[in-house]
Amino acid sequence: TDGLDMKGVTQHFGKGEVALEALKAGDDVLLIPEDIPASVEAILKALENEEISMERVEESCKKILKYKYLSGAWKGSLIDTTNLIKDLNKPIYTETMKNLFTDAITLVKNDNFLIPVSQNDTLKTALIILGSKSTTEFETTLKNTIPITVFHLEHSANVEEKQKVINQLAGFNLVIIAIVNTNILAGKQFGITDSDIQFVDFVARSKPLILNVFASTYTLNLFNSIDEIESIVISYQDKTVVQKASAEIILGNQTAGGLLPVSAGGYSAGSGLASKKSRLTYGNPAELGIDTNILKKVDSIALRGIEMKAYPGCQILAAKDGVIFYEKSFGYQTYENLIPINNSSIYDLASLTKILATVPSLMLLYEQGLIDIDGNLSDYLFYLKNTNKESLSFREVLTHQAGLETWIPYYKNTIQKNNWDTTYYRSIIEEEFPVRVAQNMYIRENYTFEIYQQIIGSPLKKKEYAYSDLGFYFFKDMIEKNSEMPFDQYVYKNFYEPMGLKRLRFKPRRYFSLFEIVPTENDQVFRHQLLHGDVHDQGAAMMGGVAGHAGLFGNAYDVAVILQMYLNGGTYGGRSFFKKETVQKFTSYQFPEKDNRRGLGFDKPMLKYKSGLSNCKSASPSSFGHSGFTGTYAWADPETGLVYVFLSNRVYPNSDNQKISKYDIRTNIHQLFYDAIKTK
């Protein structure tokens, strides 16, 4: 039975009678009778009066004894408690609990599709935690992705306190109310006060509202404003794991699929809406049909790379169809093994800057009609007119087929006998030397123009595929002139902030502690120091750390988000950044007839696969990505839905270390992920 002490039965029967009636009804195990002696007495009396037969009692007794026998309970064996805590807390149990809670959460109503919340420039969101003054997992999860202003109110808050919060909602155009610190007592309105109900009703009539109740479905009967509330989520229990899962549904990290178990608030049992998943989320690889034995081989290769000193540490992430099934960090920031790598560690991404910052900026300007991708750079950078760079086309530069020099060592003109030329540098920041190159190293103001001049004055070679960074210096300048914004701020405003990305940044020392940033090379040729939080690329460093070809720092997760946005056809978190056709245009082969595998800024699989080069064998022709000099690699495949990110600092302590390429570590791991998902 259910608990026989519940008022649903005790209010209709005297002491002991409830147990007797349950036995008559065919129940074998009588759970929590209100008065056990009275229950036994009632059953004995019924036997004496032949109200029930002994055979009926024996039927239940024999059934219980049978299952005691079958289960081995009759042996009375002592339980070995040596590993009891571990046995009762296996990861599979936690995962199952999380999945059950997540799958149960019910999206009851979603007018105007407020869920998932899409971040845009006009949205100002207020979150009200109703029932607690303490920080909740619900608000923490939301704040990690979208900008919100949080207000806390106790259930006991008086009218003045609640009115004060209402007054502060004037500037917000979306309100989320999470009702927490609830209970299971229907007679006490599940811990929700009349004042709480009036508060919710008032907000619902004045603002677009998402109401999230961490309590019973029956709470829907309490509110008078159900029709005015635009979105309603019933999360059932006020547990940390539920708060996190519920927030992820609102963000679009998870999909809602629960159904109401009972009718309430005008909604019938079985009601429930499906929501969209619009952001990366996490999943159990085994449940996704991914071969976990192959994933162990990924661990082995990563650790072997550290052992052979291909790199001191690395981050690896893989996702399938928007679900992260592998995210691990290995090793340390340096070979001194002082600071371990974790999933939040910040790496110098090197040339990944191209596809994470420069190319999306060009895509946006192209869609806005501010640049013609079939035109020339000199149409926008007039200083290229009347030079040998006048006819450089976007397509040729982005595909590395413009005949540009592969590299120019700009720094060599600024050093004398391995020392800095004081004509160009100072050891402290000064008015005429304001641009940081490295620790205690500041370059002369506007030296960027001399770099541009060296590129302009460089010769052009035959127009055939030859990788070159030079054109990407111009792209930064062109983006800034078109947008009238600094390049880094343009990228943050248009991409990273709307996506909730907080760990992709230029000039990382401004945003992160040094403990979070992974060092790169101990540069003894140019800067004469260990590079820590300053960009490794010399040209980007001389431009102050912000360039079109390098300078971006970040972690694997934030890199994966950008790649997932591309796979989504230009959308992420419920917001559209590009048209699907634009993504297709930029990520497609441009000059395959000229034996050039490149897209517009993106690397692509080789036209004829050869081991040991840019990609693994299973990467489809529609896939795209890029690699970076510091030991980074990022790739996305529309055909399989696979996103793969590998970050390392293979240049520590010396960039001559080529083991990561010599042993194909990055591409071998990539192939293993393809092998693992084939089992699905």
XYZ file of C-alpha atoms in Angstrom:
680
model
C 0.000 0.000 0.000
C 0.887 3.644 0.075
C 1.215 5.160 3.557
C -1.876 4.177 5.564
C -1.351 7.153 7.875
C -2.455 9.595 5.152
C -5.579 11.632 5.775
C -7.129 10.394 2.553
C -7.958 7.185 4.428
C -7.611 7.888 8.155
C -10.336 10.510 8.123
C -12.848 7.897 6.938
C -11.980 4.970 9.265
C -11.275 4.396 12.937
C -7.963 3.139 14.375
C -7.056 -0.303 13.025
C -9.874 -0.311 10.488
C -7.674 1.081 7.689
C -5.307 -1.915 7.859
C -8.209 -4.355 7.871
C -9.835 -2.739 4.841
C -6.489 -2.820 2.978
C -6.118 -6.546 3.711
C -9.651 -7.165 2.477
C -8.843 -5.241 -0.702
C -6.011 -7.658 -1.486
C -2.942 -5.817 -0.208
C -0.115 -7.987 1.119
C 2.188 -5.434 2.761
C 0.490 -2.776 4.876
C 2.718 0.304 4.965
C 2.756 2.665 7.981
C -0.552 1.910 9.712
C -1.327 4.790 12.037
C -1.698 2.478 15.070
C -0.001 -0.915 14.677
C -1.407 -2.619 17.859
C -4.905 -1.470 16.932
C -4.392 -2.753 13.386
C -3.337 -6.212 14.607
C -6.283 -6.299 17.013
C -8.731 -5.356 14.230
C -7.466 -8.153 11.965
C -7.594 -10.746 14.781
C -11.139 -9.703 15.626
C -12.154 -10.011 11.962
C -10.754 -13.561 11.907
C -12.720 -14.501 15.012
C -15.898 -13.091 13.497
C -15.143 -14.888 10.218
C -15.245 -11.505 8.522
C -12.071 -12.652 6.736
C -10.634 -16.167 6.439
C -7.325 -17.488 7.696
C -6.641 -18.563 4.119
C -6.698 -14.883 3.125
C -4.087 -14.011 5.761
C -1.976 -17.048 4.798
C -2.135 -16.063 1.129
C -0.338 -12.797 1.854
C 1.981 -14.388 4.388
C 3.073 -17.161 1.991
C 3.624 -14.656 -0.793
C 5.912 -12.566 1.424
C 7.797 -15.657 2.632
C 8.224 -16.807 -0.993
C 9.938 -13.587 -1.992
C 12.052 -13.584 1.146
C 13.229 -17.021 0.069
C 13.808 -16.060 -3.560
C 15.756 -12.953 -2.561
C 17.897 -14.815 -0.026
C 16.630 -12.595 2.777
C 15.762 -15.694 4.853
C 19.463 -16.435 5.310
C 19.882 -13.365 7.456
C 23.362 -12.737 5.993
C 25.298 -9.805 7.329
C 26.006 -7.089 4.777
C 29.679 -6.305 4.158
C 29.811 -2.554 4.778
C 33.453 -2.098 3.771
C 32.573 -0.322 0.520
C 28.998 0.553 1.410
C 29.220 4.316 0.750
C 30.901 3.734 -2.606
C 28.465 0.964 -3.559
C 25.469 3.153 -2.761
C 26.849 6.119 -4.681
C 27.971 4.694 -7.997
C 28.192 7.215 -10.877
C 25.500 5.312 -12.775
C 23.047 5.949 -9.920
C 23.768 9.684 -9.922
C 23.469 9.790 -13.698
C 20.176 7.881 -13.589
C 18.784 10.219 -10.936
C 19.811 13.260 -12.977
C 18.201 11.828 -16.123
C 14.961 10.984 -14.300
C 14.676 14.455 -12.809
C 15.519 16.139 -16.120
C 13.082 14.016 -18.108
C 10.293 14.746 -15.616
C 10.540 18.552 -15.743
C 7.451 19.765 -17.578
C 7.052 22.788 -19.815
C 3.365 23.483 -19.215
C 3.043 26.672 -21.240
C 5.331 28.578 -23.617
C 3.535 31.475 -25.272
C 5.693 33.517 -27.672
C 8.368 30.828 -27.312
C 10.152 32.538 -24.422
C 11.891 29.203 -23.734
C 14.654 28.668 -24.662
C 15.752 32.176 -23.738
C 17.612 33.750 -26.648
C 20.093 36.442 -25.730
C 20.029 39.606 -27.808
C 20.956 43.244 -27.426
C 17.424 44.335 -26.492
C 16.700 41.645 -23.881
C 17.088 42.647 -20.235
C 16.316 39.761 -17.908
C 15.505 39.874 -14.208
C 15.554 36.682 -12.150
C 13.623 36.608 -8.873
C 14.451 33.786 -6.467
C 11.254 33.585 -4.435
C 11.767 31.700 -1.193
C 15.452 32.146 -0.370
C 18.098 34.776 0.264
C 20.888 32.318 -0.533
C 22.530 31.792 -3.908
C 20.878 28.911 -5.768
C 22.157 26.492 -8.381
C 19.370 27.736 -10.640
C 20.686 31.299 -10.754
C 24.329 30.184 -10.970
C 23.586 28.061 -14.037
C 21.713 30.892 -15.744
C 24.372 33.503 -14.941
C 27.091 31.342 -16.458
C 25.421 31.727 -19.856
C 23.246 34.838 -20.023
C 23.428 38.258 -18.359
C 20.760 38.505 -15.674
C 20.055 40.672 -12.654
C 19.094 38.589 -9.610
C 16.711 39.538 -6.788
C 16.073 37.394 -3.695
C 12.911 37.347 -1.598
C 12.063 35.132 1.358
C 8.590 33.599 1.550
C 8.179 35.739 4.655
C 9.122 38.981 2.873
C 6.705 41.768 3.716
C 4.759 43.920 1.284
C 7.360 46.710 1.341
C 10.184 44.328 0.389
C 8.218 42.854 -2.489
C 7.090 46.274 -3.687
C 10.719 47.398 -3.718
C 11.617 44.557 -6.103
C 8.590 45.334 -8.292
C 9.745 48.958 -8.569
C 13.170 47.793 -9.785
C 11.665 45.721 -12.602
C 10.818 48.825 -14.630
C 13.811 48.533 -16.960
C 13.454 44.801 -17.644
C 11.520 43.208 -20.499
C 11.703 39.598 -19.271
C 11.227 38.299 -15.733
C 11.948 34.782 -14.500
C 10.487 33.814 -11.115
C 11.823 30.641 -9.501
C 9.829 29.483 -6.477
C 12.209 27.527 -4.225
C 12.374 26.312 -0.616
C 9.076 24.479 -0.995
C 7.652 21.394 0.734
C 5.305 18.471 0.027
C 2.471 19.595 2.282
C -0.630 20.424 0.264
C -2.376 21.708 3.385
C 0.310 24.379 3.712
C 0.263 25.310 -0.001
C 3.600 23.534 -0.498
C 5.348 26.312 1.410
C 4.090 29.046 -0.940
C 2.489 31.944 0.907
C -0.536 33.999 -0.123
C 1.813 36.957 -0.444
C 3.980 34.962 -2.896
C 0.907 34.198 -4.997
C -0.153 37.849 -5.089
C 3.401 38.845 -6.060
C 3.486 36.390 -8.988
C 0.038 37.480 -10.128
C 1.085 41.148 -10.132
C 4.323 40.537 -12.096
C 2.474 38.354 -14.607
C 0.098 41.188 -15.423
C 2.902 43.711 -15.973
C 5.858 41.823 -17.513
C 6.570 38.863 -19.818
C 7.065 36.133 -17.215
C 8.617 32.680 -17.017
C 7.371 30.990 -13.838
C 9.389 28.017 -12.619
C 7.932 26.176 -9.631
C 10.088 23.665 -7.776
C 7.085 21.934 -6.213
C 3.999 19.831 -6.941
C 1.823 20.200 -10.029
C -1.023 21.170 -7.718
C 0.661 24.554 -7.162
C -0.898 25.557 -10.492
C -4.236 25.742 -8.669
C -2.893 28.479 -6.413
C -2.343 31.214 -9.008
C -5.053 33.468 -10.419
C -2.858 34.674 -13.285
C -2.270 31.444 -15.223
C -3.619 33.045 -18.402
C -1.255 36.041 -18.075
C 1.896 33.994 -17.387
C 3.596 33.408 -20.730
C 5.746 30.391 -19.819
C 5.321 27.915 -16.959
C 7.752 25.199 -15.886
C 6.943 22.615 -13.209
C 10.194 21.185 -11.819
C 8.544 19.148 -8.998
C 11.412 19.034 -6.463
C 13.683 21.646 -4.945
C 16.976 19.801 -5.297
C 20.287 21.142 -6.601
C 20.343 18.685 -9.501
C 16.798 19.704 -10.465
C 17.593 23.416 -10.293
C 20.536 22.953 -12.634
C 18.559 20.812 -15.082
C 15.623 23.222 -15.061
C 17.910 26.191 -15.778
C 19.495 24.264 -18.658
C 16.037 23.698 -20.171
C 15.311 27.423 -19.981
C 18.680 28.131 -21.618
C 18.171 25.507 -24.304
C 21.007 23.274 -23.092
C 18.432 20.527 -22.514
C 15.032 19.760 -23.973
C 11.876 19.533 -21.883
C 9.883 16.338 -22.313
C 7.951 15.802 -19.088
C 4.172 15.443 -18.820
C 1.891 16.502 -15.974
C 0.997 13.465 -13.820
C -2.300 15.030 -12.666
C -4.678 17.753 -13.789
C -4.231 21.205 -12.265
C -4.559 24.880 -13.107
C -6.731 24.154 -16.107
C -4.195 21.744 -17.615
C -5.074 18.080 -17.889
C -2.933 15.119 -16.864
C -0.569 14.237 -19.701
C -0.085 17.857 -20.757
C 3.418 19.004 -21.593
C 5.245 20.838 -24.378
C 8.532 19.951 -26.040
C 11.201 22.657 -26.043
C 14.153 23.027 -28.364
C 17.772 22.373 -27.489
C 19.684 25.372 -28.804
C 23.002 25.120 -26.965
C 25.671 22.510 -26.328
C 24.838 20.124 -23.531
C 26.369 17.059 -21.914
C 25.437 13.413 -22.320
C 26.581 9.972 -21.245
C 28.580 8.435 -24.140
C 27.221 4.936 -23.478
C 23.634 6.214 -23.621
C 24.471 7.976 -26.902
C 25.647 4.680 -28.383
C 29.317 5.723 -28.415
C 31.990 3.075 -27.925
C 33.523 3.908 -24.553
C 36.383 1.463 -25.105
C 37.570 3.601 -28.005
C 37.351 6.690 -25.801
C 39.852 5.024 -23.467
C 42.276 4.970 -26.404
C 41.877 8.750 -26.633
C 43.006 8.964 -23.012
C 46.010 6.793 -23.831
C 47.143 8.896 -26.798
C 46.734 12.131 -24.834
C 48.786 10.761 -21.925
C 51.383 9.281 -24.273
C 51.836 12.727 -25.829
C 52.644 14.149 -22.403
C 55.003 11.266 -21.679
C 56.965 11.846 -24.894
C 56.958 15.605 -24.183
C 54.962 16.584 -27.241
C 53.203 19.015 -24.865
C 52.997 19.375 -21.062
C 49.198 19.227 -21.012
C 46.087 19.449 -23.171
C 42.308 19.894 -23.300
C 40.174 17.638 -25.490
C 36.454 17.975 -26.239
C 34.161 16.066 -28.575
C 30.431 16.515 -29.182
C 27.912 14.685 -31.350
C 24.738 16.430 -32.539
C 25.155 19.129 -29.919
C 25.833 16.751 -27.024
C 29.288 16.750 -25.429
C 30.273 13.150 -24.774
C 33.973 13.705 -24.050
C 35.601 16.632 -22.220
C 38.855 15.981 -20.415
C 42.035 17.762 -19.446
C 45.417 16.125 -19.036
C 48.795 17.058 -17.613
C 50.062 20.393 -16.393
C 50.684 23.879 -17.689
C 54.435 23.218 -17.826
C 56.778 20.272 -17.396
C 57.489 21.459 -13.853
C 54.070 19.939 -12.975
C 53.002 22.821 -10.749
C 49.560 23.797 -12.064
C 47.326 21.048 -13.488
C 45.291 21.668 -16.620
C 41.532 21.762 -16.101
C 38.597 22.373 -18.425
C 38.692 26.096 -17.677
C 42.387 26.595 -18.481
C 43.022 29.316 -21.058
C 45.194 28.512 -24.087
C 46.757 30.680 -26.791
C 44.609 29.587 -29.747
C 46.981 30.956 -32.420
C 45.483 30.619 -35.939
C 42.146 29.401 -34.599
C 41.649 33.168 -34.250
C 40.910 33.184 -37.985
C 37.784 31.002 -37.833
C 36.687 32.104 -34.342
C 36.975 35.886 -34.776
C 38.001 37.159 -38.210
C 35.921 34.907 -40.465
C 32.643 35.305 -38.518
C 33.181 39.072 -38.605
C 33.585 38.951 -42.383
C 30.505 36.741 -42.662
C 28.448 39.263 -40.722
C 29.695 42.227 -42.775
C 28.969 40.241 -45.922
C 25.387 39.541 -44.837
C 24.915 43.198 -43.931
C 25.984 44.175 -47.440
C 28.997 46.097 -46.141
C 31.525 44.027 -48.091
C 31.406 42.164 -51.379
C 33.082 38.810 -50.920
C 33.647 38.697 -54.691
C 35.411 42.063 -54.618
C 38.919 43.225 -53.720
C 40.366 44.351 -50.397
C 41.399 47.656 -51.966
C 37.704 48.502 -52.428
C 37.648 49.041 -48.647
C 41.307 49.741 -47.806
C 42.202 52.613 -50.097
C 45.860 52.562 -49.087
C 46.170 49.385 -51.161
C 45.346 51.342 -54.314
C 48.259 51.812 -56.707
C 50.240 49.026 -55.015
C 50.838 45.447 -56.080
C 48.150 44.503 -53.507
C 45.414 46.478 -55.280
C 43.938 43.420 -56.999
C 43.959 41.114 -53.970
C 40.517 39.504 -53.865
C 38.732 38.306 -50.763
C 38.448 34.788 -52.148
C 42.141 34.563 -53.011
C 43.329 35.866 -49.652
C 40.910 33.749 -47.614
C 41.953 30.618 -49.530
C 45.689 31.448 -49.346
C 45.940 31.709 -53.094
C 46.781 35.396 -53.498
C 50.540 34.986 -54.012
C 51.380 36.627 -50.663
C 54.590 35.876 -48.802
C 54.091 33.106 -46.283
C 55.582 35.108 -43.394
C 57.443 38.311 -42.600
C 59.655 38.457 -39.467
C 58.669 42.029 -38.562
C 60.466 41.907 -35.239
C 63.908 41.519 -36.831
C 63.895 45.181 -37.829
C 63.393 46.164 -34.179
C 66.237 44.273 -32.509
C 69.997 44.697 -32.588
C 72.249 41.771 -31.758
C 69.377 40.031 -29.981
C 68.578 43.138 -27.908
C 65.596 45.438 -28.223
C 66.225 48.610 -30.177
C 65.214 51.446 -27.861
C 64.050 53.350 -30.903
C 61.098 50.961 -30.856
C 60.735 49.682 -27.275
C 60.644 50.761 -23.654
C 60.666 48.580 -20.543
C 57.866 50.616 -18.956
C 54.715 52.037 -20.471
C 55.141 55.620 -21.715
C 52.968 58.032 -23.632
C 54.808 57.351 -26.897
C 55.254 53.639 -26.099
C 51.795 52.512 -24.908
C 51.414 49.119 -26.633
C 52.266 46.028 -24.591
C 54.249 43.348 -26.440
C 55.241 41.286 -23.395
C 56.145 41.728 -19.724
C 58.139 44.994 -19.332
C 58.159 45.476 -23.109
C 56.177 48.255 -24.800
C 56.383 49.168 -28.476
C 56.185 52.576 -30.073
C 52.730 53.974 -30.770
C 51.299 53.206 -34.211
C 54.002 50.702 -35.113
C 51.108 48.746 -36.642
C 51.337 51.049 -39.667
C 54.928 49.968 -40.255
C 53.784 46.343 -40.248
C 51.143 47.192 -42.845
C 53.794 48.989 -44.885
C 56.071 45.940 -44.844
C 53.195 43.784 -46.103
C 52.312 46.308 -48.804
C 55.940 46.489 -49.909
C 56.414 42.701 -50.039
C 56.574 40.979 -53.449
C 53.782 38.862 -54.868
C 54.417 35.319 -55.985
C 52.539 33.048 -58.342
C 48.854 32.757 -57.465
C 48.794 29.217 -56.168
C 48.037 27.681 -52.804
C 50.584 28.800 -50.185
C 49.500 29.380 -46.596
C 49.949 33.000 -45.514
C 48.855 35.118 -42.543
C 49.525 38.450 -44.247
C 46.059 39.112 -45.657
C 44.481 38.587 -42.236
C 46.358 41.645 -40.934
C 44.372 43.677 -43.461
C 41.086 42.013 -42.512
C 41.363 43.315 -38.946
C 41.854 46.859 -40.208
C 38.996 46.534 -42.685
C 36.593 45.166 -40.048
C 37.422 48.076 -37.733
C 36.929 50.658 -40.475
C 33.557 49.164 -41.502
C 32.249 48.746 -37.963
C 33.892 51.800 -36.392
C 34.758 49.571 -33.437
C 37.967 47.968 -32.155
C 38.187 44.443 -33.574
C 38.098 42.668 -30.202
C 35.077 44.657 -28.998
C 33.283 44.012 -32.285
C 33.727 40.261 -31.834
C 32.641 40.319 -28.188
C 29.529 42.385 -28.908
C 28.334 40.485 -31.971
C 29.271 36.906 -31.061
C 30.793 35.994 -27.723
C 28.500 37.949 -25.397
C 25.243 36.855 -27.099
C 26.477 33.246 -26.969
C 27.389 33.514 -23.290
C 31.094 32.890 -23.983
C 33.238 34.264 -21.174
C 36.485 32.406 -21.850
C 37.281 33.587 -25.373
C 39.260 36.798 -25.166
C 42.123 38.784 -26.650
C 44.606 40.202 -24.113
C 43.680 37.528 -21.561
C 45.534 39.175 -18.662
C 42.690 41.675 -18.523
C 40.108 38.953 -17.921
C 41.793 35.996 -16.195
C 44.333 35.338 -13.474
C 47.759 34.137 -14.552
C 47.033 30.814 -12.838
C 44.296 30.209 -15.414
C 46.409 31.112 -18.463
C 48.738 28.462 -19.886
C 52.256 29.722 -20.781
C 53.659 29.218 -24.275
C 57.275 29.598 -25.387
C 60.308 30.710 -23.443
C 61.243 33.134 -26.213
C 64.993 33.806 -26.181
C 65.168 35.323 -29.668
C 62.794 38.289 -29.560
C 61.175 38.929 -26.160
C 63.714 37.129 -23.933
C 61.179 35.775 -21.469
C 58.574 33.110 -20.880
C 55.419 34.207 -22.663
C 52.584 34.030 -20.182
C 49.317 35.710 -21.091
C 50.899 37.536 -24.036
C 50.287 36.224 -27.533
C 52.965 33.925 -28.918
C 52.809 35.202 -32.495
C 55.376 37.971 -32.923
C 53.349 40.075 -35.354
C 50.198 39.908 -33.252
C 52.245 40.829 -30.169
C 53.677 43.905 -31.919
C 50.089 44.952 -32.680
C 49.226 44.866 -28.996
C 47.822 41.340 -28.856
C 44.838 41.855 -31.165
C 45.185 40.744 -34.770
C 43.192 39.041 -37.486
C 45.406 35.990 -37.699
C 46.281 35.385 -34.009
C 45.844 36.759 -30.517
C 42.738 34.973 -29.272
C 42.898 32.906 -26.077
C 40.272 30.499 -24.786
C 39.253 27.051 -23.607
C 37.934 24.047 -25.529
C 34.291 24.524 -24.524
C 33.993 28.067 -25.862
C 35.768 27.060 -29.073
C 33.293 24.187 -29.460
C 30.346 26.574 -29.095
C 31.480 28.577 -32.131
C 31.891 25.372 -34.146
C 28.448 24.169 -33.038
C 26.976 27.478 -34.162
C 28.377 26.806 -37.629
C 26.954 23.265 -37.599
C 23.577 24.672 -36.550
C 23.552 26.682 -39.758
C 24.487 29.953 -38.070
C 22.232 29.783 -34.997
C 22.969 29.234 -31.318
C 21.052 29.735 -28.103
C 17.888 30.631 -29.979
C 19.595 33.484 -31.846
C 20.512 33.607 -35.522
C 23.979 34.938 -36.305
C 24.160 33.994 -39.987
C 22.023 32.521 -42.694
C 22.578 28.860 -43.409
C 23.579 29.763 -46.966
C 26.359 32.039 -45.684
C 27.848 29.291 -43.551
C 27.663 26.941 -46.524
C 29.405 29.470 -48.782
C 32.309 30.102 -46.424
C 32.876 26.470 -45.422
C 32.853 25.053 -48.971
C 35.799 24.336 -51.241
C 36.548 27.410 -53.389
C 39.244 26.355 -55.869
C 39.364 22.551 -55.904
C 40.152 22.650 -59.640
C 43.439 24.361 -58.684
C 44.285 21.651 -56.160
C 43.381 24.033 -53.305
C 41.462 22.439 -50.414
C 40.620 25.669 -48.566
C 37.285 27.283 -47.853
C 36.893 31.017 -47.185
C 39.148 31.210 -44.148
C 38.474 27.596 -43.171
C 40.732 24.626 -43.647
C 39.099 21.636 -45.334
C 39.933 17.944 -45.815
C 42.544 17.155 -48.431
C 41.104 16.602 -51.890
C 42.971 13.282 -51.933
C 43.644 11.915 -48.471
C 47.245 11.385 -47.389
C 48.101 10.281 -43.873
C 50.143 12.577 -41.700
C 48.806 15.804 -43.144
C 45.951 18.149 -42.201
C 43.016 15.887 -41.360
C 42.008 12.385 -40.352
C 40.739 9.894 -42.918
C 37.077 9.895 -41.885
C 36.565 13.684 -42.061
C 33.858 14.233 -44.673
C 34.294 16.627 -47.636
C 31.775 18.983 -46.026
C 33.778 19.236 -42.784
C 35.897 22.258 -41.891
C 38.142 23.651 -39.182
C 41.655 24.943 -38.563
C 44.846 24.240 -36.661
C 47.117 26.566 -34.707
C 50.887 26.930 -34.379
C 50.812 26.621 -30.581
C 49.360 23.078 -30.799
C 45.649 23.739 -31.239
C 43.089 22.129 -33.538
C 39.343 22.520 -34.058
C 37.095 20.727 -36.552
C 33.372 20.347 -37.285
C 31.606 17.893 -39.585
C 28.038 18.569 -40.798
C 27.624 15.002 -42.067
C 28.235 13.323 -38.709
C 27.446 16.222 -36.339
C 30.898 15.751 -34.778
C 32.705 18.687 -33.159
C 36.298 18.131 -32.028
C 38.646 20.510 -30.189
C 42.229 19.848 -29.099
C 44.190 22.547 -27.263
C 47.785 22.349 -26.091
C 50.916 24.437 -25.651
C 53.286 22.236 -27.643
C 55.588 25.312 -28.049
C 56.560 25.142 -24.364
C 59.395 25.622 -23.726
C 60.566 25.763 -27.354
C 58.616 26.060 -30.598
C 61.063 23.739 -32.376
C 59.210 20.824 -30.745
C 57.318 19.165 -33.647
C 56.344 15.880 -31.967
C 52.621 16.696 -31.979
C 52.726 16.753 -35.796
C 55.358 14.080 -36.248
C 53.190 11.521 -34.446
C 49.850 12.860 -35.769
C 48.511 13.142 -32.219
C 45.691 15.575 -32.974
C 44.440 13.813 -36.096
C 44.809 10.333 -34.598
C 42.562 11.375 -31.714
C 40.144 12.900 -34.209
C 39.948 9.566 -36.057
C 39.238 7.730 -32.817
C 36.212 9.934 -32.209
C 34.913 9.070 -35.679
C 35.476 5.382 -34.902
C 33.641 5.729 -31.580
C 30.512 7.351 -33.025
C 30.234 4.785 -35.834
C 28.966 2.271 -33.293
C 25.740 4.252 -32.864
